[in-house]
Short mmCIF file of C-alpha atoms in Angstrom, two decimals:
data_model
loop_
_atom_site.label_atom_id
_atom_site.label_comp_id
_atom_site.label_asym_id
_atom_site.label_seq_id
_atom_site.Cartn_x
_atom_site.Cartn_y
_atom_site.Cartn_z
CA UNK A 292 25.34 286.48 1.00
CA UNK A 293 26.37 284.84 -2.31
CA UNK A 294 26.78 288.14 -4.20
CA UNK A 295 29.14 289.78 -1.66
CA UNK A 296 32.45 291.01 -3.00
CA UNK A 297 35.53 289.44 -1.44
CA UNK A 298 38.11 291.93 -0.19
CA UNK A 299 41.26 290.48 1.31
CA UNK A 300 44.61 291.56 2.72
CA UNK A 301 47.51 290.51 0.47
CA UNK A 302 50.26 291.88 2.72
CA UNK A 303 51.02 295.01 4.74
CA UNK A 304 49.29 297.93 3.00
CA UNK A 305 48.05 295.85 0.03
CA UNK A 306 44.52 294.64 -0.63
CA UNK A 307 42.83 292.50 -3.25
CA UNK A 308 39.29 292.59 -4.57
CA UNK A 309 38.01 289.24 -5.82
CA UNK A 310 41.63 288.01 -5.81
CA UNK A 311 43.04 290.92 -7.89
CA UNK A 312 45.71 292.99 -6.10
CA UNK A 313 44.99 296.72 -6.28
CA UNK A 314 48.00 298.86 -7.33
CA UNK A 315 48.93 301.73 -5.02
CA UNK A 316 50.64 305.06 -5.68
CA UNK A 317 54.01 303.60 -4.68
CA UNK A 318 53.64 300.11 -6.15
CA UNK A 319 55.58 299.06 -9.23
CA UNK A 320 52.80 297.04 -10.84
CA UNK A 321 52.89 296.86 -14.63
CA UNK A 322 49.64 298.01 -16.18
CA UNK A 323 49.10 296.11 -19.42
CA UNK A 324 46.62 297.25 -22.06
CA UNK A 325 45.39 300.10 -19.87
CA UNK A 326 44.57 303.49 -21.33
CA UNK A 327 45.93 306.56 -19.59
CA UNK A 328 43.77 309.50 -20.59
CA UNK A 329 45.57 312.82 -20.93
CA UNK A 330 44.17 315.78 -19.03
CA UNK A 331 43.25 318.55 -21.44
CA UNK A 332 42.27 322.20 -21.33
CA UNK A 333 40.92 324.22 -24.23
CA UNK A 334 40.43 327.96 -24.13
CA UNK A 335 39.85 330.80 -26.57
CA UNK A 336 41.94 333.97 -26.91
CA UNK A 337 44.00 334.49 -23.76
CA UNK A 338 46.78 337.11 -23.78
CA UNK A 339 48.35 335.56 -20.66
CA UNK A 340 48.05 331.80 -21.08
CA UNK A 341 49.10 330.30 -17.73
CA UNK A 342 49.04 326.50 -18.03
CA UNK A 343 48.42 324.61 -14.77
CA UNK A 344 50.63 321.57 -15.26
CA UNK A 345 49.16 319.91 -12.15
CA UNK A 346 45.88 319.51 -14.04
CA UNK A 347 46.81 319.76 -17.74
CA UNK A 348 48.84 317.56 -20.12
CA UNK A 349 47.49 319.04 -23.36
CA UNK A 350 46.75 322.76 -23.58
CA UNK A 351 44.83 324.15 -26.54
CA UNK A 352 44.59 327.89 -27.17
CA UNK A 353 42.39 328.60 -30.18
CA UNK A 354 40.80 331.67 -31.75
CA UNK A 355 43.81 333.77 -30.73
CA UNK A 356 42.89 337.39 -31.43
CA UNK A 357 45.86 338.92 -29.62
CA UNK A 358 49.52 338.28 -28.90
CA UNK A 359 50.02 335.76 -26.10
CA UNK A 360 52.57 335.17 -23.34
CA UNK A 361 52.77 331.45 -22.49
CA UNK A 362 53.80 330.38 -18.99
CA UNK A 363 53.05 327.63 -16.49
CA UNK A 364 52.11 327.10 -12.89
CA UNK A 365 52.12 323.89 -10.86
CA UNK A 366 54.68 321.40 -9.63
CA UNK A 367 55.75 319.15 -12.52
CA UNK A 368 57.69 315.92 -11.97
CA UNK A 369 60.66 314.44 -13.80
CA UNK A 370 59.66 313.42 -17.33
CA UNK A 371 56.17 314.95 -17.30
CA UNK A 372 55.02 315.84 -20.81
CA UNK A 373 53.16 318.91 -21.98
CA UNK A 374 51.73 319.44 -25.44
CA UNK A 375 50.67 322.95 -26.41
CA UNK A 376 48.35 323.59 -29.39
CA UNK A 377 47.98 327.15 -30.66
CA UNK A 378 45.90 328.66 -33.46
CA UNK A 379 45.70 332.28 -34.58
CA UNK A 380 42.48 333.93 -35.74
CA UNK A 381 42.07 336.98 -37.97
CA UNK A 382 45.80 337.16 -38.66
CA UNK A 383 49.08 335.85 -37.35
CA UNK A 384 49.40 336.29 -33.54
CA UNK A 385 52.65 336.87 -31.69
CA UNK A 386 53.92 334.38 -29.11
CA UNK A 387 56.22 335.07 -26.16
CA UNK A 388 57.56 332.15 -24.12
CA UNK A 389 58.27 332.40 -20.40
CA UNK A 390 61.83 331.47 -19.37
CA UNK A 391 60.48 328.17 -17.93
CA UNK A 392 60.57 326.92 -21.57
CA UNK A 393 64.01 325.82 -22.76
CA UNK A 394 64.32 325.00 -26.48
CA UNK A 395 66.36 321.85 -27.13
CA UNK A 396 67.47 321.58 -30.77
CA UNK A 397 64.53 323.71 -31.96
CA UNK A 398 63.44 327.32 -32.11
CA UNK A 399 60.24 328.12 -30.26
CA UNK A 400 57.63 329.64 -32.58
CA UNK A 401 57.21 333.41 -32.36
CA UNK A 402 53.76 333.45 -33.95
CA UNK A 403 50.61 331.40 -34.45
CA UNK A 404 49.45 331.75 -38.08
CA UNK A 405 45.84 332.57 -38.92
CA UNK A 406 43.82 329.35 -39.10
CA UNK A 407 46.84 327.04 -38.69
CA UNK A 408 47.65 324.82 -35.72
CA UNK A 409 51.06 325.08 -34.10
CA UNK A 410 52.09 322.20 -31.83
CA UNK A 411 54.90 322.40 -29.25
CA UNK A 412 55.92 319.29 -27.29
CA UNK A 413 57.78 319.62 -23.99
CA UNK A 414 59.28 317.28 -21.37
CA UNK A 415 59.96 318.48 -17.83
CA UNK A 416 63.62 318.57 -16.87
CA UNK A 417 64.01 318.52 -13.05
CA UNK A 418 67.78 319.08 -13.26
CA UNK A 419 67.23 322.51 -14.87
CA UNK A 420 63.70 323.13 -13.51
CA UNK A 421 62.59 323.85 -17.09
CA UNK A 422 60.21 322.53 -19.71
CA UNK A 423 62.51 321.23 -22.47
CA UNK A 424 60.77 322.13 -25.74
CA UNK A 425 61.84 319.27 -28.02
CA UNK A 426 59.50 319.47 -31.00
CA UNK A 427 57.41 321.98 -32.86
CA UNK A 428 55.40 321.69 -36.04
CA UNK A 429 53.03 324.02 -37.89
CA UNK A 430 50.07 322.90 -40.00
CA UNK A 431 50.68 323.47 -43.72
#
């Protein structure tokens, strides 16, 4: 039929659709002008914020009405990034960071001010099995 899609074998384990080779998990294809959408999670007041880094790249904790302990679960890979957004509500809220977070050239924030966003940027360090916290900024 004239409208059939052509699927062909390029080489062992590689296929093409209409002449375009499909990248695989292990291929080294360069993706040009392709958007990679970050996986996000947003939640309100959580005293034990456990971030699943297998499913989350940006974690937002808003309307914090209590002090919060921040930790992670999952199996991160070398160089994975994690951005954490925090915002207190009804007063400044205390923050405690699990030992999986390792500050590099910064001091991790100990509170989330009322109505102000606090951002913390981390990169996973497989050598130390830690999230290297490399940047923090608080809304003025």
